[in-house]
Amino acid sequence: MFRNSIKLLRIGYPCRYLHQGIAYRTMFIQTQDTPNPNSLKFLPGTKVLEPGQTLDFPNIGAAQCSPLAKMIFRIEGVKAVFFGHDFVTVTKQDDDIEWKLLKPEIFATIMDFFASGLPIVTDAKPSGDTQINEDDDEIVQMIKELLDTRIRPTVQEDGGDVLFVDFKDGVLRLKMQGSCSSCPSSIVTLKNGVQNMMQFYIPEVLAVEQIDDDGEKLSEKIFKEFEQLKTKEKNE
């Protein structure tokens, strides 16, 4: 996260496809590595969502509002799907599944979908929710503005997103999505990146916590692993 790895762009499969007897232009889909080895960004070269919007599908049950996400979930080995403005992030189930086997199916699925003319989403409301509300106090407004202008764009480049949940008693709670949600380095991103930036600009933020899909704080085990990682880095 926070661009802590070198991203490699590779050209995907070019394809001149037919839909209802009409020949469409060749579609080039690029892939881009993310800091999460189990997540890969697919860039179809066309708009997926409106700028700044994202949609997270952590499982097939959450994908009923998106024909594209449902098609991708039909591919064996796919764990999660995430949409950004101009990309689709796919997360595979585990390390044993090789990208070289998954990528051709994902390329074909994305190309077939854009040839079909189906809507990417139906009745879902994409998340972009750093929108400032009338009842937000001054601190929350500053937090949302900082997230929207400085933090979310960078995290989205890594194939994920970070959403505001709440701010109470100096503790800011955030939810990581896409490639960031299951990334081994997400807790490092949260502490070394997001928390440091928040505390620099907004001293009222005393701590930043990441929550899971159930709204609960991530286990203490993860934070212990983070502290062990920091200790290891100091000793090296």
Short mmCIF file of N, CA and C in Angstrom, two decimals, residues 3 5 44 47 54 60 85 118 172 178 196 209-210 212 220 232:
data_model
loop_
_atom_site.label_atom_id
_atom_site.label_comp_id
_atom_site.label_asym_id
_atom_site.label_seq_id
_atom_site.Cartn_x
_atom_site.Cartn_y
_atom_site.Cartn_z
N ARG A 3 2.04 2.83 -2.32
CA ARG A 3 3.09 2.70 -3.32
C ARG A 3 4.40 2.21 -2.71
N SER A 5 5.63 -0.63 -3.29
CA SER A 5 6.23 -1.63 -4.18
C SER A 5 6.24 -1.07 -5.58
N PRO A 44 -9.28 -2.08 -18.17
CA PRO A 44 -9.86 -2.34 -19.49
C PRO A 44 -9.72 -1.21 -20.49
N LYS A 47 -14.05 3.45 -18.84
CA LYS A 47 -14.58 3.78 -17.52
C LYS A 47 -15.34 2.59 -16.92
N THR A 54 -16.10 3.85 -5.83
CA THR A 54 -15.62 2.48 -5.74
C THR A 54 -16.78 1.58 -5.33
N ILE A 60 -19.58 -13.46 -3.35
CA ILE A 60 -20.54 -13.50 -4.45
C ILE A 60 -21.91 -13.00 -4.01
N HIS A 85 -12.60 3.59 -10.56
CA HIS A 85 -13.01 4.42 -11.69
C HIS A 85 -12.67 3.77 -13.03
N LEU A 118 -24.26 -4.79 -21.31
CA LEU A 118 -24.95 -4.81 -20.02
C LEU A 118 -24.43 -3.70 -19.11
N LEU A 172 -10.01 7.29 15.11
CA LEU A 172 -10.59 7.27 13.78
C LEU A 172 -10.67 5.83 13.30
N GLY A 178 -10.97 -3.78 -1.28
CA GLY A 178 -10.21 -4.21 -2.45
C GLY A 178 -8.95 -4.95 -2.08
N ASN A 196 0.00 8.43 10.48
CA ASN A 196 1.01 9.50 10.54
C ASN A 196 0.54 10.76 9.83
N GLU A 209 -7.84 3.04 13.64
CA GLU A 209 -8.11 1.61 13.70
C GLU A 209 -8.77 1.15 12.41
N GLN A 210 -8.43 -0.07 12.03
CA GLN A 210 -9.07 -0.69 10.88
C GLN A 210 -10.12 -1.67 11.37
N ASP A 212 -13.19 -4.71 10.42
CA ASP A 212 -13.48 -5.73 9.42
C ASP A 212 -14.91 -5.56 8.91
N GLU A 220 -6.19 -8.40 17.88
CA GLU A 220 -4.95 -7.92 18.46
C GLU A 220 -3.75 -8.65 17.87
N LYS A 232 11.59 -5.95 14.00
CA LYS A 232 12.48 -6.64 13.08
C LYS A 232 13.18 -5.65 12.15
#
